[in-house]
PDB file of C-alpha atoms in Angstrom:
ATOM      1  CA  UNK A 310     -12.121  12.258 -15.828  1.00 44.00           C
ATOM      2  CA  UNK A 311      -9.885  14.860 -17.395  1.00 44.00           C
ATOM      3  CA  UNK A 312      -7.064  14.417 -19.839  1.00 42.00           C
ATOM      4  CA  UNK A 313      -3.444  15.396 -19.142  1.00 43.00           C
ATOM      5  CA  UNK A 314      -3.781  18.384 -21.439  1.00 42.00           C
ATOM      6  CA  UNK A 315      -6.929  19.812 -19.866  1.00 46.00           C
ATOM      7  CA  UNK A 316      -7.032  22.665 -17.398  1.00 60.00           C
ATOM      8  CA  UNK A 317      -7.369  20.883 -14.097  1.00 73.00           C
ATOM      9  CA  UNK A 318      -9.791  22.267 -11.551  1.00 84.00           C
ATOM     10  CA  UNK A 319      -8.218  20.979  -8.377  1.00 89.00           C
ATOM     11  CA  UNK A 320     -10.293  20.642  -5.200  1.00 88.00           C
ATOM     12  CA  UNK A 321      -9.025  22.149  -1.937  1.00 90.00           C
ATOM     13  CA  UNK A 322      -6.053  19.988  -0.927  1.00 94.00           C
ATOM     14  CA  UNK A 323      -5.427  19.391   2.771  1.00 95.00           C
ATOM     15  CA  UNK A 324      -3.335  16.231   2.498  1.00 96.00           C
ATOM     16  CA  UNK A 325      -1.889  13.638   0.134  1.00 97.00           C
ATOM     17  CA  UNK A 326      -1.786   9.838   0.214  1.00 98.00           C
ATOM     18  CA  UNK A 327       0.560   8.385  -2.372  1.00 97.00           C
ATOM     19  CA  UNK A 328       1.934   5.181  -3.784  1.00 93.00           C
ATOM     20  CA  UNK A 329       5.735   4.934  -4.026  1.00 92.00           C
ATOM     21  CA  UNK A 330       7.163   2.836  -6.863  1.00 86.00           C
ATOM     22  CA  UNK A 331       6.199   4.415 -10.164  1.00 84.00           C
ATOM     23  CA  UNK A 332       5.288   7.696  -8.481  1.00 91.00           C
ATOM     24  CA  UNK A 333       8.409   8.841  -6.583  1.00 92.00           C
ATOM     25  CA  UNK A 334      10.867   6.384  -8.067  1.00 88.00           C
ATOM     26  CA  UNK A 335      11.264   3.490 -10.473  1.00 81.00           C
ATOM     27  CA  UNK A 336      13.247   0.798  -8.716  1.00 77.00           C
ATOM     28  CA  UNK A 337      16.287   2.635  -7.370  1.00 82.00           C
ATOM     29  CA  UNK A 338      16.000   5.650  -9.680  1.00 84.00           C
ATOM     30  CA  UNK A 339      14.239   8.767  -8.395  1.00 89.00           C
ATOM     31  CA  UNK A 340      11.613  10.557 -10.491  1.00 91.00           C
ATOM     32  CA  UNK A 341      13.089  14.037 -10.174  1.00 93.00           C
ATOM     33  CA  UNK A 342       9.994  16.202 -10.613  1.00 94.00           C
ATOM     34  CA  UNK A 343       8.053  14.017  -8.158  1.00 96.00           C
ATOM     35  CA  UNK A 344      10.763  14.368  -5.518  1.00 96.00           C
ATOM     36  CA  UNK A 345      10.779  18.127  -6.109  1.00 95.00           C
ATOM     37  CA  UNK A 346       6.974  18.288  -5.797  1.00 96.00           C
ATOM     38  CA  UNK A 347       6.940  16.452  -2.461  1.00 96.00           C
ATOM     39  CA  UNK A 348       9.755  18.668  -1.258  1.00 95.00           C
ATOM     40  CA  UNK A 349       7.710  21.774  -2.040  1.00 94.00           C
ATOM     41  CA  UNK A 350       4.602  20.309  -0.409  1.00 95.00           C
ATOM     42  CA  UNK A 351       6.558  19.420   2.695  1.00 95.00           C
ATOM     43  CA  UNK A 352       8.042  22.922   2.902  1.00 93.00           C
ATOM     44  CA  UNK A 353       4.508  24.340   2.618  1.00 92.00           C
ATOM     45  CA  UNK A 354       3.365  22.179   5.541  1.00 93.00           C
ATOM     46  CA  UNK A 355       1.130  19.872   3.493  1.00 95.00           C
ATOM     47  CA  UNK A 356       0.819  16.529   5.330  1.00 96.00           C
ATOM     48  CA  UNK A 357       1.272  13.329   3.360  1.00 96.00           C
ATOM     49  CA  UNK A 358       1.462   9.588   3.913  1.00 98.00           C
ATOM     50  CA  UNK A 359       2.794   6.851   1.643  1.00 98.00           C
ATOM     51  CA  UNK A 360       1.088   3.483   1.081  1.00 97.00           C
ATOM     52  CA  UNK A 361       2.712   0.432  -0.479  1.00 94.00           C
ATOM     53  CA  UNK A 362       1.622  -3.127  -1.221  1.00 92.00           C
ATOM     54  CA  UNK A 363       5.199  -4.273  -0.609  1.00 90.00           C
ATOM     55  CA  UNK A 364       5.219  -6.368   2.584  1.00 93.00           C
ATOM     56  CA  UNK A 365       8.950  -7.177   2.417  1.00 93.00           C
ATOM     57  CA  UNK A 366      10.046  -3.645   3.392  1.00 91.00           C
ATOM     58  CA  UNK A 367       9.537  -1.908   6.711  1.00 94.00           C
ATOM     59  CA  UNK A 368       8.535   1.750   7.063  1.00 95.00           C
ATOM     60  CA  UNK A 369      12.125   2.384   8.141  1.00 95.00           C
ATOM     61  CA  UNK A 370      13.356   0.914   4.841  1.00 95.00           C
ATOM     62  CA  UNK A 371      11.175   3.394   2.968  1.00 95.00           C
ATOM     63  CA  UNK A 372      12.353   6.257   5.187  1.00 96.00           C
ATOM     64  CA  UNK A 373      15.987   5.488   4.363  1.00 96.00           C
ATOM     65  CA  UNK A 374      15.290   5.184   0.644  1.00 95.00           C
ATOM     66  CA  UNK A 375      13.479   8.521   0.494  1.00 96.00           C
ATOM     67  CA  UNK A 376      16.213  10.162   2.585  1.00 96.00           C
ATOM     68  CA  UNK A 377      18.667   9.239  -0.171  1.00 95.00           C
ATOM     69  CA  UNK A 378      16.417  11.139  -2.586  1.00 95.00           C
ATOM     70  CA  UNK A 379      16.233  14.186  -0.311  1.00 94.00           C
ATOM     71  CA  UNK A 380      12.813  13.606   1.307  1.00 95.00           C
ATOM     72  CA  UNK A 381      12.936  13.399   5.112  1.00 95.00           C
ATOM     73  CA  UNK A 382       9.951  11.637   6.694  1.00 96.00           C
ATOM     74  CA  UNK A 383       9.189   9.518   9.753  1.00 96.00           C
ATOM     75  CA  UNK A 384       8.113   5.843   9.850  1.00 95.00           C
ATOM     76  CA  UNK A 385       4.578   6.880  10.796  1.00 94.00           C
ATOM     77  CA  UNK A 386       4.240   8.493   7.378  1.00 97.00           C
ATOM     78  CA  UNK A 387       4.509   5.090   5.683  1.00 97.00           C
ATOM     79  CA  UNK A 388       1.837   2.367   5.668  1.00 96.00           C
ATOM     80  CA  UNK A 389       2.922  -1.009   4.302  1.00 96.00           C
ATOM     81  CA  UNK A 390       0.685  -3.982   3.621  1.00 95.00           C
ATOM     82  CA  UNK A 391       2.579  -5.815   6.383  1.00 96.00           C
ATOM     83  CA  UNK A 392       1.645  -3.161   8.935  1.00 93.00           C
ATOM     84  CA  UNK A 393      -1.957  -3.087   7.713  1.00 93.00           C
ATOM     85  CA  UNK A 394      -2.255  -6.896   7.759  1.00 96.00           C
ATOM     86  CA  UNK A 395      -0.996  -7.057  11.341  1.00 96.00           C
ATOM     87  CA  UNK A 396      -3.389  -4.341  12.506  1.00 92.00           C
ATOM     88  CA  UNK A 397      -6.294  -6.008  10.693  1.00 93.00           C
ATOM     89  CA  UNK A 398      -5.490  -9.371  12.278  1.00 96.00           C
ATOM     90  CA  UNK A 399      -5.575  -7.786  15.717  1.00 96.00           C
ATOM     91  CA  UNK A 400      -8.723  -5.704  15.258  1.00 94.00           C
ATOM     92  CA  UNK A 401     -10.834  -8.108  13.169  1.00 95.00           C
ATOM     93  CA  UNK A 402     -10.089 -11.143  15.342  1.00 97.00           C
ATOM     94  CA  UNK A 403      -9.762  -9.776  18.908  1.00 95.00           C
ATOM     95  CA  UNK A 404     -10.066 -13.216  20.471  1.00 95.00           C
ATOM     96  CA  UNK A 405      -7.228 -14.712  18.447  1.00 97.00           C
ATOM     97  CA  UNK A 406      -3.620 -14.772  19.603  1.00 97.00           C
ATOM     98  CA  UNK A 407      -1.669 -17.306  17.536  1.00 98.00           C
ATOM     99  CA  UNK A 408      -0.711 -16.369  13.956  1.00 98.00           C
ATOM    100  CA  UNK A 409       1.113 -18.384  11.320  1.00 98.00           C
ATOM    101  CA  UNK A 410       3.022 -16.094   8.949  1.00 98.00           C
ATOM    102  CA  UNK A 411       4.287 -16.851   5.468  1.00 98.00           C
ATOM    103  CA  UNK A 412       6.341 -13.899   4.282  1.00 97.00           C
ATOM    104  CA  UNK A 413       9.429 -11.814   4.895  1.00 96.00           C
ATOM    105  CA  UNK A 414      10.806 -10.939   8.321  1.00 96.00           C
ATOM    106  CA  UNK A 415       9.120  -7.536   8.044  1.00 95.00           C
ATOM    107  CA  UNK A 416       5.708  -9.243   8.031  1.00 97.00           C
ATOM    108  CA  UNK A 417       6.483 -11.484  11.009  1.00 97.00           C
ATOM    109  CA  UNK A 418       7.867  -8.506  12.927  1.00 96.00           C
ATOM    110  CA  UNK A 419       4.768  -6.425  12.153  1.00 96.00           C
ATOM    111  CA  UNK A 420       2.498  -9.180  13.478  1.00 98.00           C
ATOM    112  CA  UNK A 421       4.584  -9.567  16.637  1.00 98.00           C
ATOM    113  CA  UNK A 422       4.633  -5.797  17.147  1.00 96.00           C
ATOM    114  CA  UNK A 423       0.847  -5.695  17.630  1.00 96.00           C
ATOM    115  CA  UNK A 424       1.055  -8.262  20.429  1.00 97.00           C
ATOM    116  CA  UNK A 425       0.268 -11.452  18.502  1.00 98.00           C
ATOM    117  CA  UNK A 426       2.247 -14.692  18.775  1.00 98.00           C
ATOM    118  CA  UNK A 427       3.933 -15.821  15.545  1.00 98.00           C
ATOM    119  CA  UNK A 428       3.784 -19.611  15.630  1.00 98.00           C
ATOM    120  CA  UNK A 429       3.074 -22.717  13.570  1.00 97.00           C
ATOM    121  CA  UNK A 430       1.330 -24.428  16.502  1.00 96.00           C
ATOM    122  CA  UNK A 431      -2.451 -24.396  16.239  1.00 97.00           C
ATOM    123  CA  UNK A 432      -2.614 -20.975  14.585  1.00 98.00           C
ATOM    124  CA  UNK A 433      -5.920 -19.134  14.682  1.00 98.00           C
ATOM    125  CA  UNK A 434      -4.950 -16.816  11.824  1.00 98.00           C
ATOM    126  CA  UNK A 435      -2.823 -17.356   8.726  1.00 98.00           C
ATOM    127  CA  UNK A 436      -1.201 -14.238   7.266  1.00 98.00           C
ATOM    128  CA  UNK A 437       0.464 -14.555   3.870  1.00 98.00           C
ATOM    129  CA  UNK A 438       2.695 -12.138   1.984  1.00 97.00           C
ATOM    130  CA  UNK A 439       5.532 -12.396  -0.491  1.00 96.00           C
ATOM    131  CA  UNK A 440       7.927 -15.150   0.577  1.00 97.00           C
ATOM    132  CA  UNK A 441      10.900 -15.693  -1.729  1.00 94.00           C
ATOM    133  CA  UNK A 442      11.771 -18.782   0.317  1.00 96.00           C
ATOM    134  CA  UNK A 443       8.348 -20.412   0.092  1.00 96.00           C
ATOM    135  CA  UNK A 444       8.277 -24.196   0.594  1.00 97.00           C
ATOM    136  CA  UNK A 445       5.716 -26.938   0.276  1.00 97.00           C
ATOM    137  CA  UNK A 446       5.891 -27.427   4.059  1.00 98.00           C
ATOM    138  CA  UNK A 447       5.001 -23.777   4.721  1.00 98.00           C
ATOM    139  CA  UNK A 448       2.006 -24.064   2.424  1.00 98.00           C
ATOM    140  CA  UNK A 449       0.980 -27.363   4.024  1.00 98.00           C
ATOM    141  CA  UNK A 450       0.916 -25.771   7.474  1.00 98.00           C
ATOM    142  CA  UNK A 451      -1.146 -22.861   6.162  1.00 98.00           C
ATOM    143  CA  UNK A 452      -3.615 -25.126   4.362  1.00 98.00           C
ATOM    144  CA  UNK A 453      -4.065 -27.382   7.381  1.00 98.00           C
ATOM    145  CA  UNK A 454      -4.665 -24.417   9.684  1.00 98.00           C
ATOM    146  CA  UNK A 455      -7.224 -22.823   7.368  1.00 98.00           C
ATOM    147  CA  UNK A 456      -9.067 -26.123   6.892  1.00 98.00           C
ATOM    148  CA  UNK A 457      -9.290 -26.331  10.689  1.00 98.00           C
ATOM    149  CA  UNK A 458     -10.908 -22.913  10.858  1.00 98.00           C
ATOM    150  CA  UNK A 459      -8.062 -20.395  10.960  1.00 98.00           C
ATOM    151  CA  UNK A 460      -8.813 -16.979   9.453  1.00 98.00           C
ATOM    152  CA  UNK A 461      -6.955 -16.255   6.207  1.00 98.00           C
ATOM    153  CA  UNK A 462      -5.392 -12.837   5.514  1.00 98.00           C
ATOM    154  CA  UNK A 463      -3.337 -11.890   2.448  1.00 97.00           C
ATOM    155  CA  UNK A 464      -1.149  -8.801   2.213  1.00 96.00           C
ATOM    156  CA  UNK A 465      -1.896  -8.037  -1.441  1.00 93.00           C
ATOM    157  CA  UNK A 466      -3.220  -9.642  -4.633  1.00 90.00           C
ATOM    158  CA  UNK A 467      -0.262  -8.866  -6.948  1.00 86.00           C
ATOM    159  CA  UNK A 468       0.325 -11.932  -9.112  1.00 86.00           C
ATOM    160  CA  UNK A 469       3.451 -10.637 -10.847  1.00 81.00           C
ATOM    161  CA  UNK A 470       6.276  -8.364  -9.794  1.00 78.00           C
ATOM    162  CA  UNK A 471       8.640  -6.669 -12.261  1.00 67.00           C
ATOM    163  CA  UNK A 472      12.335  -7.499 -12.026  1.00 65.00           C
ATOM    164  CA  UNK A 473      15.417  -6.291 -13.870  1.00 60.00           C
ATOM    165  CA  UNK A 474      15.078  -9.211 -16.295  1.00 70.00           C
ATOM    166  CA  UNK A 475      11.313  -9.708 -16.485  1.00 71.00           C
ATOM    167  CA  UNK A 476       8.870 -10.825 -13.816  1.00 77.00           C
ATOM    168  CA  UNK A 477       8.605 -13.016 -10.743  1.00 85.00           C
ATOM    169  CA  UNK A 478       5.582 -14.463  -8.889  1.00 89.00           C
ATOM    170  CA  UNK A 479       4.096 -11.997  -6.436  1.00 90.00           C
ATOM    171  CA  UNK A 480       2.389 -12.546  -3.114  1.00 93.00           C
ATOM    172  CA  UNK A 481      -0.922 -12.967  -4.905  1.00 93.00           C
ATOM    173  CA  UNK A 482       0.325 -16.066  -6.724  1.00 94.00           C
ATOM    174  CA  UNK A 483       1.184 -17.784  -3.449  1.00 96.00           C
ATOM    175  CA  UNK A 484      -1.997 -16.626  -1.746  1.00 97.00           C
ATOM    176  CA  UNK A 485      -4.052 -17.884  -4.706  1.00 97.00           C
ATOM    177  CA  UNK A 486      -2.501 -21.348  -4.414  1.00 97.00           C
ATOM    178  CA  UNK A 487      -3.502 -21.676  -0.750  1.00 98.00           C
ATOM    179  CA  UNK A 488      -6.925 -20.189  -1.465  1.00 98.00           C
ATOM    180  CA  UNK A 489      -7.492 -22.757  -4.226  1.00 98.00           C
ATOM    181  CA  UNK A 490      -6.370 -25.647  -2.023  1.00 98.00           C
ATOM    182  CA  UNK A 491      -8.629 -24.633   0.859  1.00 98.00           C
ATOM    183  CA  UNK A 492     -11.466 -23.180  -1.241  1.00 98.00           C
ATOM    184  CA  UNK A 493     -11.293 -20.191   1.091  1.00 98.00           C
ATOM    185  CA  UNK A 494     -11.361 -16.571   0.010  1.00 97.00           C
ATOM    186  CA  UNK A 495      -8.708 -14.603   1.896  1.00 97.00           C
ATOM    187  CA  UNK A 496      -9.204 -11.156   3.361  1.00 96.00           C
ATOM    188  CA  UNK A 497      -6.929  -9.023   1.170  1.00 95.00           C
ATOM    189  CA  UNK A 498      -5.362  -6.015   2.869  1.00 94.00           C
ATOM    190  CA  UNK A 499      -3.424  -4.200   0.140  1.00 94.00           C
ATOM    191  CA  UNK A 500      -4.622  -2.104  -2.748  1.00 95.00           C
ATOM    192  CA  UNK A 501      -7.097  -2.225  -4.488  1.00 95.00           C
ATOM    193  CA  UNK A 502      -8.774  -2.741  -1.106  1.00 94.00           C
ATOM    194  CA  UNK A 503      -9.084   0.518   0.868  1.00 94.00           C
ATOM    195  CA  UNK A 504      -7.688  -0.719   4.213  1.00 92.00           C
ATOM    196  CA  UNK A 505      -4.283   0.971   3.893  1.00 94.00           C
ATOM    197  CA  UNK A 506      -5.881   4.165   2.642  1.00 96.00           C
ATOM    198  CA  UNK A 507      -8.098   4.269   5.724  1.00 94.00           C
ATOM    199  CA  UNK A 508      -5.054   3.785   7.965  1.00 92.00           C
ATOM    200  CA  UNK A 509      -3.186   6.578   6.189  1.00 95.00           C
ATOM    201  CA  UNK A 510      -6.217   8.858   6.378  1.00 96.00           C
ATOM    202  CA  UNK A 511      -6.520   8.309  10.127  1.00 94.00           C
ATOM    203  CA  UNK A 512      -2.871   9.260  10.564  1.00 95.00           C
ATOM    204  CA  UNK A 513      -3.238  12.424   8.504  1.00 96.00           C
ATOM    205  CA  UNK A 514      -6.436  13.533  10.208  1.00 95.00           C
ATOM    206  CA  UNK A 515      -7.638  15.220   7.014  1.00 96.00           C
ATOM    207  CA  UNK A 516     -11.097  15.096   5.438  1.00 95.00           C
ATOM    208  CA  UNK A 517     -11.652  12.709   2.542  1.00 95.00           C
ATOM    209  CA  UNK A 518     -12.833  15.298   0.041  1.00 94.00           C
ATOM    210  CA  UNK A 519      -9.602  17.300   0.452  1.00 95.00           C
ATOM    211  CA  UNK A 520      -7.150  14.366   0.536  1.00 96.00           C
ATOM    212  CA  UNK A 521      -5.669  13.281  -2.795  1.00 97.00           C
ATOM    213  CA  UNK A 522      -4.817   9.664  -3.556  1.00 98.00           C
ATOM    214  CA  UNK A 523      -1.921   9.563  -6.049  1.00 97.00           C
ATOM    215  CA  UNK A 524      -0.837   6.433  -7.886  1.00 93.00           C
ATOM    216  CA  UNK A 525       0.437   5.079 -11.175  1.00 89.00           C
ATOM    217  CA  UNK A 526      -1.909   2.090 -11.508  1.00 87.00           C
ATOM    218  CA  UNK A 527      -5.645   2.263 -12.122  1.00 90.00           C
ATOM    219  CA  UNK A 528      -6.269  -1.332 -11.022  1.00 88.00           C
ATOM    220  CA  UNK A 529      -4.730  -0.884  -7.572  1.00 90.00           C
ATOM    221  CA  UNK A 530      -4.002   2.709  -6.503  1.00 93.00           C
ATOM    222  CA  UNK A 531      -7.002   4.360  -8.116  1.00 95.00           C
ATOM    223  CA  UNK A 532      -9.469   1.640  -7.064  1.00 96.00           C
ATOM    224  CA  UNK A 533      -8.232   1.841  -3.464  1.00 97.00           C
ATOM    225  CA  UNK A 534      -8.598   5.622  -3.431  1.00 97.00           C
ATOM    226  CA  UNK A 535     -12.065   5.421  -4.939  1.00 97.00           C
ATOM    227  CA  UNK A 536     -13.055   2.763  -2.424  1.00 96.00           C
ATOM    228  CA  UNK A 537     -12.049   5.106   0.397  1.00 96.00           C
ATOM    229  CA  UNK A 538     -13.947   8.031  -1.130  1.00 96.00           C
ATOM    230  CA  UNK A 539     -10.908  10.157  -2.030  1.00 97.00           C
ATOM    231  CA  UNK A 540     -10.299  12.266  -5.151  1.00 96.00           C
ATOM    232  CA  UNK A 541      -7.781  10.272  -7.203  1.00 97.00           C
ATOM    233  CA  UNK A 542      -4.846  11.265  -9.383  1.00 96.00           C
ATOM    234  CA  UNK A 543      -3.220   8.951 -11.934  1.00 95.00           C
ATOM    235  CA  UNK A 544       0.358   9.951 -12.758  1.00 93.00           C
ATOM    236  CA  UNK A 545       1.689   8.421 -15.962  1.00 87.00           C
ATOM    237  CA  UNK A 546       5.248   7.846 -14.762  1.00 81.00           C
ATOM    238  CA  UNK A 547       4.872   4.198 -13.767  1.00 73.00           C
ATOM    239  CA  UNK A 548       3.075   1.143 -15.104  1.00 65.00           C
ATOM    240  CA  UNK A 549       1.320   1.877 -18.444  1.00 64.00           C
ATOM    241  CA  UNK A 550      -2.451   1.795 -17.825  1.00 64.00           C
ATOM    242  CA  UNK A 551      -4.561  -0.993 -19.325  1.00 68.00           C
ATOM    243  CA  UNK A 552      -8.061  -0.110 -20.366  1.00 70.00           C
ATOM    244  CA  UNK A 553     -10.690  -1.956 -18.328  1.00 78.00           C
ATOM    245  CA  UNK A 554     -14.244  -0.598 -18.456  1.00 83.00           C
ATOM    246  CA  UNK A 555     -15.051  -2.415 -15.226  1.00 87.00           C
ATOM    247  CA  UNK A 556     -12.634  -0.230 -13.252  1.00 91.00           C
ATOM    248  CA  UNK A 557     -13.453   3.183 -11.800  1.00 92.00           C
ATOM    249  CA  UNK A 558     -11.609   5.948 -13.617  1.00 93.00           C
ATOM    250  CA  UNK A 559      -9.273   8.450 -11.942  1.00 94.00           C
ATOM    251  CA  UNK A 560     -10.555  11.950 -11.309  1.00 95.00           C
ATOM    252  CA  UNK A 561      -7.362  13.483 -12.693  1.00 95.00           C
ATOM    253  CA  UNK A 562      -4.551  12.366 -14.974  1.00 94.00           C
ATOM    254  CA  UNK A 563      -1.159  14.082 -14.921  1.00 94.00           C
ATOM    255  CA  UNK A 564       2.169  13.372 -16.554  1.00 92.00           C
ATOM    256  CA  UNK A 565       4.055  15.021 -13.678  1.00 93.00           C
ATOM    257  CA  UNK A 566       3.283  15.777 -10.055  1.00 95.00           C
ATOM    258  CA  UNK A 567       4.330  19.348 -10.822  1.00 93.00           C
ATOM    259  CA  UNK A 568       0.888  19.734 -12.418  1.00 93.00           C
ATOM    260  CA  UNK A 569      -0.874  19.326  -9.065  1.00 93.00           C
ATOM    261  CA  UNK A 570      -1.772  22.723  -7.645  1.00 85.00           C
ATOM    262  CA  UNK A 571      -1.477  22.810  -3.873  1.00 80.00           C
ATOM    263  CA  UNK A 572      -2.114  25.757  -1.539  1.00 68.00           C
ATOM    264  CA  UNK A 573       0.830  27.658  -0.078  1.00 55.00           C
ATOM    265  CA  UNK A 574      -0.557  26.688   3.331  1.00 52.00           C
ATOM    266  CA  UNK A 575      -2.514  23.491   4.152  1.00 54.00           C
ATOM    267  CA  UNK A 576      -6.289  23.656   3.918  1.00 56.00           C
ATOM    268  CA  UNK A 577      -8.096  23.268   7.237  1.00 54.00           C
ATOM    269  CA  UNK A 578      -6.956  23.500  10.859  1.00 46.00           C
ATOM    270  CA  UNK A 579      -3.252  23.153  11.737  1.00 42.00           C
ATOM    271  CA  UNK A 580      -2.081  19.697  12.700  1.00 47.00           C
ATOM    272  CA  UNK A 581       1.008  18.146  14.250  1.00 41.00           C
ATOM    273  CA  UNK A 582       3.062  16.037  11.832  1.00 44.00           C
ATOM    274  CA  UNK A 583       4.149  12.822  13.429  1.00 43.00           C
ATOM    275  CA  UNK A 584       7.731  11.675  13.334  1.00 39.00           C
TER     276      UNK A 584
END
């Protein structure tokens, strides 16, 4: 690992996978040099894809937010944990059809979009994300289904989410409660697991060794990138890092995305960016 003040020997860069909050913006405030960096990369033809643990927003929500900051992308350049959870439910359990969803409308819509039935009647899969309207009855249905053999998928393990006045319980807190009640370990989709990174990589069509994973958190972004075999970049514009010797370290640390040296033209064969 290198320090922010070291001369950074960047590998060939053919594509970028990046977190959002803490990298491009903090809440509703843009990080100016990050927006400028992505604008330059886009003008140079460098493909990129964003990944977020947030299951309450759709790719279209992210597209509109970035448009307000001056970055024009398409929905296919955003992978949310809701999208990844729905795709994982379909591919990992091909014989299942009925899914009980605890989460925002974006999660239910993502599950329905892959051809699965969202229902509370004899579900074969339970998918849980952040639900700000969680009830005991919703948890009861999930627990009963899992105890009867339903598969258990969680969008992400985040226990706490920052708010304007402090913190609120994250999806991980709700998922943990159901996991404890059923004594069942859920299949977690979001970072630090590499599932979303793999989805983003398949959309980019770039090789792992030349695709950067950029994030502001070692415990989630960097671990997910490492798990997918990508060179990782920690940018110190988001959540202050906590030292944990058990975690894999980032390959690079920067204080600004302007420090990342990208080629004037993408490395590797030309590709068609998807809208």
